[in-house]
Coordinates of C-alpha atoms in Angstrom, one line a residue:
X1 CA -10.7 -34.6 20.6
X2 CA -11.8 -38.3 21.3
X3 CA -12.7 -39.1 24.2
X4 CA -13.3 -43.7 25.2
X5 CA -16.4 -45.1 25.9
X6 CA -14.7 -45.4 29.6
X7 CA -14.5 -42.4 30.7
X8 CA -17.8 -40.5 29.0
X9 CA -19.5 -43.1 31.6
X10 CA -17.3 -42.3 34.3
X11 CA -18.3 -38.7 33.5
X12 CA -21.7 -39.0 33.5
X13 CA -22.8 -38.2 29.5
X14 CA -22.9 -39.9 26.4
X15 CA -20.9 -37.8 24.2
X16 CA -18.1 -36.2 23.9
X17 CA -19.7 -32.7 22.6
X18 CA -21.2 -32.7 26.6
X19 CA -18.2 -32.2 27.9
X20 CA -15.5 -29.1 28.6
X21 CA -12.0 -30.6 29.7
X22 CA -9.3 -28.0 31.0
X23 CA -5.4 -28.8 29.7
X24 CA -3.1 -28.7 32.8
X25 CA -0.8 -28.4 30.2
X26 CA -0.5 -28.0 25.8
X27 CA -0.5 -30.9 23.8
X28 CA 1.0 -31.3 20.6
X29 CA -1.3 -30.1 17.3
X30 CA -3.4 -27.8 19.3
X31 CA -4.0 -24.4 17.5
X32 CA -1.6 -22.5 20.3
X33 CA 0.8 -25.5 20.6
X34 CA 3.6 -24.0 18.2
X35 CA 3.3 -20.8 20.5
X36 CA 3.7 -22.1 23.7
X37 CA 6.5 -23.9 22.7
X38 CA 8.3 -21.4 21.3
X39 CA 7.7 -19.4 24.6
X40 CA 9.2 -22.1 26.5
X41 CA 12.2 -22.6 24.3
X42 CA 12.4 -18.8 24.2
X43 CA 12.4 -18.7 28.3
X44 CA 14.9 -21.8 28.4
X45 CA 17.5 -20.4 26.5
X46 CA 17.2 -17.1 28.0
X47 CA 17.6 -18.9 31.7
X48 CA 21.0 -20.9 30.3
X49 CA 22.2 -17.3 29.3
X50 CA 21.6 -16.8 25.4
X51 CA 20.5 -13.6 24.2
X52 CA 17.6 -12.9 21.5
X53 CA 18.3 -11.2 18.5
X54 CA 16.0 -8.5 17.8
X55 CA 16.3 -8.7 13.8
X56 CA 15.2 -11.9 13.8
X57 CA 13.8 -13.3 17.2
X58 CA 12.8 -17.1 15.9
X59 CA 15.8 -18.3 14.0
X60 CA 14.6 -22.0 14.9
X61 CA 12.4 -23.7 13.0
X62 CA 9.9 -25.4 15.9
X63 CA 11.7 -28.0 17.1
X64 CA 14.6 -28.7 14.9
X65 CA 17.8 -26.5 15.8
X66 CA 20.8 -26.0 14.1
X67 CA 23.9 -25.7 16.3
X68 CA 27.1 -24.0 15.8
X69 CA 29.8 -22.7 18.0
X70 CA 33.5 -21.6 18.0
X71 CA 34.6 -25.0 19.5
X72 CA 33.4 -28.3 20.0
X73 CA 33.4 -27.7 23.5
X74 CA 30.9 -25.1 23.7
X75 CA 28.5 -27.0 21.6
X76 CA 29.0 -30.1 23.8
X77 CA 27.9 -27.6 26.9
X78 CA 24.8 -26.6 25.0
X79 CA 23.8 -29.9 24.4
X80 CA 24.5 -31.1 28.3
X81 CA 22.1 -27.8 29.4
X82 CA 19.8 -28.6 27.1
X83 CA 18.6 -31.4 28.5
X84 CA 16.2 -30.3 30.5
X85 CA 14.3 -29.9 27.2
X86 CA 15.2 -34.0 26.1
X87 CA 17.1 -32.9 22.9
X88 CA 18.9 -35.1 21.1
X89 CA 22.3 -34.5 19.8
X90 CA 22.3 -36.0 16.0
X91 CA 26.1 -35.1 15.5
X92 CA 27.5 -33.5 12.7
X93 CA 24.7 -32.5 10.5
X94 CA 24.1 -34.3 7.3
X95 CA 20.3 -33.2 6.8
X96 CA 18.4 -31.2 8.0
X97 CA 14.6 -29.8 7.1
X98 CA 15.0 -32.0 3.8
X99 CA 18.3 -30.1 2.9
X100 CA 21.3 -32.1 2.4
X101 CA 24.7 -31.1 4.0
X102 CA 27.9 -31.8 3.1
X103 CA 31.0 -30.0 4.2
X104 CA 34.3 -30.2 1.9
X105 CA 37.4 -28.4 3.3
X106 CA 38.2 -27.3 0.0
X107 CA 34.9 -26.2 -1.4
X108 CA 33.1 -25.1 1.7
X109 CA 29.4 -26.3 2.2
X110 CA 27.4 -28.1 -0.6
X111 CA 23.2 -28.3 -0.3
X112 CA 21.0 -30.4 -2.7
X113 CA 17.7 -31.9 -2.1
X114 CA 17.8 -34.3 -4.0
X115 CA 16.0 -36.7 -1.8
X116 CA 12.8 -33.6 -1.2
X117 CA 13.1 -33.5 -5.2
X118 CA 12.3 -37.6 -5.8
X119 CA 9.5 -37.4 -3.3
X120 CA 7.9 -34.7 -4.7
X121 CA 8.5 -36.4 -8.3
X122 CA 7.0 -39.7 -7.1
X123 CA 3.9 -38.0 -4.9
X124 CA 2.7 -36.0 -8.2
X125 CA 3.5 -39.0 -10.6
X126 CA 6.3 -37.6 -12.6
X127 CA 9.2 -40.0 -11.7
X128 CA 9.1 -41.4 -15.2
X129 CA 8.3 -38.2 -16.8
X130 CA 10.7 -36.6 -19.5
X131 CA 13.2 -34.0 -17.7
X132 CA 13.7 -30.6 -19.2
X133 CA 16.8 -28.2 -19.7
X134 CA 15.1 -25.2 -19.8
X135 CA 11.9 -23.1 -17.4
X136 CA 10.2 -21.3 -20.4
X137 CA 6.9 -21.1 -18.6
X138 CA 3.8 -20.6 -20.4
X139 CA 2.2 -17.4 -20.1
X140 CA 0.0 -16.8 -23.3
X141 CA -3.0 -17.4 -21.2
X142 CA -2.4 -15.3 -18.3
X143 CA -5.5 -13.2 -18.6
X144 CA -7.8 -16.5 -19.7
X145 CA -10.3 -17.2 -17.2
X146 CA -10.8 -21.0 -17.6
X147 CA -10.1 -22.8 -14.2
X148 CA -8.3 -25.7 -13.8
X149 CA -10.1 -28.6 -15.3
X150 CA -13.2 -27.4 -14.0
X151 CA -16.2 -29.7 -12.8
X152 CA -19.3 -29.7 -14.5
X153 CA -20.9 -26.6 -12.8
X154 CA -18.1 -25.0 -14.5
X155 CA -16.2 -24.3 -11.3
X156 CA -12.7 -24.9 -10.2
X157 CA -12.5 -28.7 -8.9
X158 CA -11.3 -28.2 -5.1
X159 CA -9.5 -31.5 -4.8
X160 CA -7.7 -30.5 -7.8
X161 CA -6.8 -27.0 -6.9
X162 CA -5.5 -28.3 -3.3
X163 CA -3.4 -31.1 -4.8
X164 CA -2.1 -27.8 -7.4
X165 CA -1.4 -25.8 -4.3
X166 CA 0.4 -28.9 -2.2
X167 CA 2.5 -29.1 -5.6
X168 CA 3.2 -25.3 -6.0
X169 CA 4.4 -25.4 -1.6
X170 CA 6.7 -28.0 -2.3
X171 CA 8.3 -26.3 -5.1
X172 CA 8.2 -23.5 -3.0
X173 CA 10.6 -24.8 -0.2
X174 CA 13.0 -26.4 -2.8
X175 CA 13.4 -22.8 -4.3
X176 CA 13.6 -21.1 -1.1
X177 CA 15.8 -23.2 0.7
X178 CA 18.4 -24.3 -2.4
X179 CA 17.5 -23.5 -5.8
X180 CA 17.7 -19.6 -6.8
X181 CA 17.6 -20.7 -10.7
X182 CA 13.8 -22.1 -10.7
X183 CA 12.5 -19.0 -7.9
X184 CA 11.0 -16.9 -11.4
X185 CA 9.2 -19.7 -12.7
X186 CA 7.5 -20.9 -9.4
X187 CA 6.8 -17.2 -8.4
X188 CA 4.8 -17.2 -11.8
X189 CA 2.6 -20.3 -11.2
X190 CA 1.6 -19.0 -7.8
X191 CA -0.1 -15.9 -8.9
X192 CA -3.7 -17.9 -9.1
X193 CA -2.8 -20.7 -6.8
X194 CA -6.1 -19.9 -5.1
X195 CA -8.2 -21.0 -8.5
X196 CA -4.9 -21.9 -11.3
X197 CA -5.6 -22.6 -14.8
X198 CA -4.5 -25.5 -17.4
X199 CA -1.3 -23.2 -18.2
X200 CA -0.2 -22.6 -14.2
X201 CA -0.6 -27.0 -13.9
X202 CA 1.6 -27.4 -17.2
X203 CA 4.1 -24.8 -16.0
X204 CA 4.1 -26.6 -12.3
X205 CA 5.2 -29.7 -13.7
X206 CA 7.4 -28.3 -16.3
X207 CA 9.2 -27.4 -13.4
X208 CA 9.5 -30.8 -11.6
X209 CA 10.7 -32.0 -15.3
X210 CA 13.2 -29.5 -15.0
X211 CA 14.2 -30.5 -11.2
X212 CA 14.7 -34.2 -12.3
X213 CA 17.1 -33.0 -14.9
X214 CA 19.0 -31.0 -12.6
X215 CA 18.5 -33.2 -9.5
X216 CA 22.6 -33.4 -8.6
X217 CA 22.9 -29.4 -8.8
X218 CA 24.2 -28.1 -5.4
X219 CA 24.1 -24.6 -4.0
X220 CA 28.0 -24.0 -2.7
X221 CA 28.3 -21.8 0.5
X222 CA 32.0 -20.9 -0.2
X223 CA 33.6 -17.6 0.9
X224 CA 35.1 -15.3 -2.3
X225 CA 38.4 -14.3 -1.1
X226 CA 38.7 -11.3 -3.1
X227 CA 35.5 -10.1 -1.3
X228 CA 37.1 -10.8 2.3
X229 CA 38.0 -7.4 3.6
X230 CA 40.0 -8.8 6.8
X231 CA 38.0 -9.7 9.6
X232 CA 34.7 -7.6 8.6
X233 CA 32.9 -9.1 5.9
X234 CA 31.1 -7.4 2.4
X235 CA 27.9 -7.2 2.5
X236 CA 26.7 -7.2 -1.5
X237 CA 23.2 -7.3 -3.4
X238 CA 21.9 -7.7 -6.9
X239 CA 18.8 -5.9 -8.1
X240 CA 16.6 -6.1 -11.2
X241 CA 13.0 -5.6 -12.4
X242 CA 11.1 -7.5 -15.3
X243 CA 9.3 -3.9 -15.9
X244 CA 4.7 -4.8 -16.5
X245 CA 5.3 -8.2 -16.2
X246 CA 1.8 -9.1 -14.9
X247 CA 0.0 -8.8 -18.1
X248 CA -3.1 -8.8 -16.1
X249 CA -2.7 -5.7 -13.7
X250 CA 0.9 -4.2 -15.7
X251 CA 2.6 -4.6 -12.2
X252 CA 6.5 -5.0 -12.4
X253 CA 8.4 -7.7 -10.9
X254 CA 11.5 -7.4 -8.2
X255 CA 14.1 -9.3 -8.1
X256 CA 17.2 -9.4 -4.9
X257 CA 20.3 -11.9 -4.5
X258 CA 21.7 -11.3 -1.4
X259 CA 25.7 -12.1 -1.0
X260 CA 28.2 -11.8 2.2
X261 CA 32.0 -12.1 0.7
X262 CA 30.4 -12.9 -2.3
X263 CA 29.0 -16.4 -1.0
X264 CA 24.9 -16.1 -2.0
X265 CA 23.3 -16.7 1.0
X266 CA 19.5 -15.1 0.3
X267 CA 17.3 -14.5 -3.1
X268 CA 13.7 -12.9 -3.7
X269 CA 11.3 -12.8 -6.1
X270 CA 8.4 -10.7 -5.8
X271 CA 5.5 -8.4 -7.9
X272 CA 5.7 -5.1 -6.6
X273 CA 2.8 -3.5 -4.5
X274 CA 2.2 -0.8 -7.5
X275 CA 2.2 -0.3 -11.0
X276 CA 5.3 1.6 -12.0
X277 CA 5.2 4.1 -14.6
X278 CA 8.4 3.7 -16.6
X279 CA 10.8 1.6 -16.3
X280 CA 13.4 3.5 -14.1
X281 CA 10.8 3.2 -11.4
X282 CA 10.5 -0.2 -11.8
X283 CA 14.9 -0.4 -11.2
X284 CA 14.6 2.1 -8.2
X285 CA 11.4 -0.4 -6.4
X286 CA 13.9 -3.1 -6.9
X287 CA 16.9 -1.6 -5.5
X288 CA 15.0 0.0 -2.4
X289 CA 14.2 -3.7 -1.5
X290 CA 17.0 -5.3 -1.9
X291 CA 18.5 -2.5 0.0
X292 CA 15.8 -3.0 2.8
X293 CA 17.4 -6.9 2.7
X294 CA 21.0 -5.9 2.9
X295 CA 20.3 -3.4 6.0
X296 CA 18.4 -6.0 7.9
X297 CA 21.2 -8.7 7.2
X298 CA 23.9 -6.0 8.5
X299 CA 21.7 -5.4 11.5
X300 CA 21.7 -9.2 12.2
X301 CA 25.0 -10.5 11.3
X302 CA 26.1 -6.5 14.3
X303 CA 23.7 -9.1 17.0
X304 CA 25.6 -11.8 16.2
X305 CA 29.2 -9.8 16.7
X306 CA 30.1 -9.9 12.8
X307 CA 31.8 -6.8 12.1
X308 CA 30.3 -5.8 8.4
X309 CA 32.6 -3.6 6.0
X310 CA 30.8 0.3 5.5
X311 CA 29.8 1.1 2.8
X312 CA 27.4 -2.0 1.8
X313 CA 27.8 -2.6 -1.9
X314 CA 24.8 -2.7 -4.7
X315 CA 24.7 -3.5 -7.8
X316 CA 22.4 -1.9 -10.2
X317 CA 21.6 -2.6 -14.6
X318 CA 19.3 0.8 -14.9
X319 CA 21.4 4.1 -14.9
X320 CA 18.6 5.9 -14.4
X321 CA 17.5 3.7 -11.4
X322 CA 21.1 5.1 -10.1
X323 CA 20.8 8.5 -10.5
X324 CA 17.7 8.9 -8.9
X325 CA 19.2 6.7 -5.9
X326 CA 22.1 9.0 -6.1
X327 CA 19.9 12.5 -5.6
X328 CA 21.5 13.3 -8.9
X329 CA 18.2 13.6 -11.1
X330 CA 16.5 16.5 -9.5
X331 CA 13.3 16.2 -12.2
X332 CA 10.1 15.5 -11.4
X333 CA 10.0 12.3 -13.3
X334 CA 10.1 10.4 -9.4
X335 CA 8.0 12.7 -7.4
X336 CA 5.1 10.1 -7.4
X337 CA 7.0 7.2 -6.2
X338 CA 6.4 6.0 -2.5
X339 CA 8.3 7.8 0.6
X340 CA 8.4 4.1 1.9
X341 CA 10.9 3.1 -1.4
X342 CA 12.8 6.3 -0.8
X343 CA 14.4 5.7 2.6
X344 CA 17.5 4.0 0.6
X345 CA 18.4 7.2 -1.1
X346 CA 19.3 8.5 2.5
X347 CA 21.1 6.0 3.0
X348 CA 23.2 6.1 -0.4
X349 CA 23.4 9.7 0.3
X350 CA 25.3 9.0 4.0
X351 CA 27.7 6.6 2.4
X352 CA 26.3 3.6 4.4
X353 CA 25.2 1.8 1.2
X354 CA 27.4 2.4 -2.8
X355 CA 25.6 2.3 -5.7
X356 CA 27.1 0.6 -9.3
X357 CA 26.6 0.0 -12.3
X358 CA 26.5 -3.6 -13.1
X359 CA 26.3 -5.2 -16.7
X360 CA 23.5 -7.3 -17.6
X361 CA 25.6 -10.4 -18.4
X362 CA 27.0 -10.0 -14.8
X363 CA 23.5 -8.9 -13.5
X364 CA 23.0 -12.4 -11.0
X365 CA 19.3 -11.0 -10.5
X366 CA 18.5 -11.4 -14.1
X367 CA 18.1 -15.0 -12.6
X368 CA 14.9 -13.6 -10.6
X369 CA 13.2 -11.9 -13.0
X370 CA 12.6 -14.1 -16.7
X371 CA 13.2 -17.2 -18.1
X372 CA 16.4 -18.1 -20.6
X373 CA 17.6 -20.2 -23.2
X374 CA 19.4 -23.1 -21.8
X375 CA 23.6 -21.4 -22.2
X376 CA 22.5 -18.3 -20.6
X377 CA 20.7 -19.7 -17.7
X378 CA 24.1 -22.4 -17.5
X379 CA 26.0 -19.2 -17.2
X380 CA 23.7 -17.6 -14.2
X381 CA 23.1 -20.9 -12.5
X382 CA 27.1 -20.3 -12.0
X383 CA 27.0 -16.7 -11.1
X384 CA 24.3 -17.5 -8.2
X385 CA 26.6 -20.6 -7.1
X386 CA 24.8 -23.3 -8.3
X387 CA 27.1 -26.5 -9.7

């Protein structure tokens, strides 16, 4: 904290480091400042009479709120009570945290980002570069130990890794917020972010070649109507597993897409915690998360007063995988596997969750789990709503 000239000789000393001052009150980019403001939004709302939904009790993000109702009216109130706060009313939204918006009555909801895409292209210096169709990433020299363009002591170079790791959180958001088809390849190069090599930096920017070829694709938030099940909705997931993936440690990778009236509204990527002996375990792993996602959505959209359709559906490519979820394998070949992966057989068993058998070319998980040739990842760009 700075402290003028002024004031350190009203005070008495001659630096700032002599001095304790007590905040009457937070200021913004403190350490606790994101806290207490959460607190007082919480407290706020609460006071105007909103409720807090226990699933997920912070679905703002800081500041910035997205506002919906079931009339114009009743947003119009929210906005009038909300000024004891001083927030602004920006109208129908068009943006919003770098995500472009744009409703069609036909189509439903379209996001891009394109305009987070260009700034990340022009901040790494790879506006000009080439784009590509494809995301084969590079992993030949996942086990080599040479750092990224290390200095002359033959360590990592720290500006280098931190511009790598403000590259590799950019691509992050843009895969988490609107682009399920690059989520594999950017899960990949953030296995070493901490200390990457030559091959994560040439698969990082493969990826931004890849984006600026791609840059007008859209995720569509559009309601299947042969999912719609009258006024609950169908809750549906997708699970798959790219079995030893790590070449390093042999752990599998999960994948999830998560769909409500077969609109894909949530995607995962992720190694799992342990290595998995054949591949069936790898499957069942999978499916137990995904199922962990699908009950936690249920329990949210039951807060927010959506009725959701019993049983919740998923989709599995291993019938092995869907035995064992089943109870219909009774060998020992899953003893080992963790209690904490097993809770979603009791709930297959009580009907609240269906098992089936999905085909790999239908399989919109594949999407989470390896890279493909340019038609085939056309075709699952579709399947995961991506035009």
């Amino acid at each position: 904290m700075t402290v003028n000239t002024e004031t350190l000789a009203d005070l008495g000393v001659a630096n700032e480091r002599q001095i304790a001052l007590r905040l009457r009150k937070s200021l913004y980019g403190l350490k606790q400042s994101g806290r207490l403001w959460a607190l007082h939004l919480r407290k706020t709302l609460l006071k105007l009479g909103f409720e807090q939904c226990y699933t997920d009790s912070c679905a703002v993000y800081v500041d910035d709120l997205l506002v919906t109702g079931t009339s114009v009216a009743n947003v119009d109130k929210f906005f009038e009570d909300m000024k004891v706060l001083d927030v602004k009313d920006l109208g129908r939204v068009s943006k919003f945290l770098g995500t472009g918006i744009v409703y069609d009555e036909l189509h439903g909801y379209m996001l891009n980002q394109r305009q987070a895409i260009l700034e990340l292209l022009e901040r790494f210096g790879l506006a000009d570069a080439n784009a590509v169709r494809v995301l084969v990433v590079d992993d030949k020299n996942e086990g080599d130990d040479s750092a990224l363009l290390p200095d002359a002591n033959g360590t990592p170079s720290r500006p280098l890794v931190q511009l790598f790791q403000s590259l590799v959180g950019g691509l992050l958001w843009i895969a988490r917020c609107t682009r399920p088809d690059i989520v594999f390849a950017v899960h990949r190069v953030t296995r070493r972010a901490h200390a990457p090599r030559e091959s994560d930096w040439r698969n990082a920017k493969r990826i931004m070649r890849y984006l600026k070829g791609t840059i007008d694709v859209k995720l569509r938030l559009e309601i299947d109507a042969s999912s719609v099940r009258g006024a609950e909705v169908r809750l549906e997931g997708y699970s798959d597993a790219d079995y030893a993936a790590d070449r390093v440690d042999r752990k599998s990778v999960s994948g999830g897409v998560l769909c409500i009236d077969g609109m894909v509204v949530g995607w995962f990527c992720k190694k799992q915690n342990s290595v998995a002996l054949p591949t069936m375990e790898a499957e069942f792993v999978a499916a137990s998360q995904v199922a962990s996602e699908l009950l936690g959505l249920s329990e949210l959209l039951g807060e927010l007063g959506v009725v959701v359709h019993e049983p919740i559906l998923m989709h599995v490519d291993n019938q092995a995988a869907i035995k064992q979820l089943e109870g219909e394998d009774s060998s020992g070949k899953a003893k080992h596997i963790d209690v904490r992966v097993k809770f979603v057989k009791d709930f297959v068993q009580k009907g609240v969750i269906v098992v089936e058998y999905c085909e790999s070319r239908k399989m919109r998980a594949d999407l989470m789990t390896k890279s493909f040739p340019a038609p085939r990842l056309g075709e699952l760009r579709e399947l995961v709503s991506l035009e």
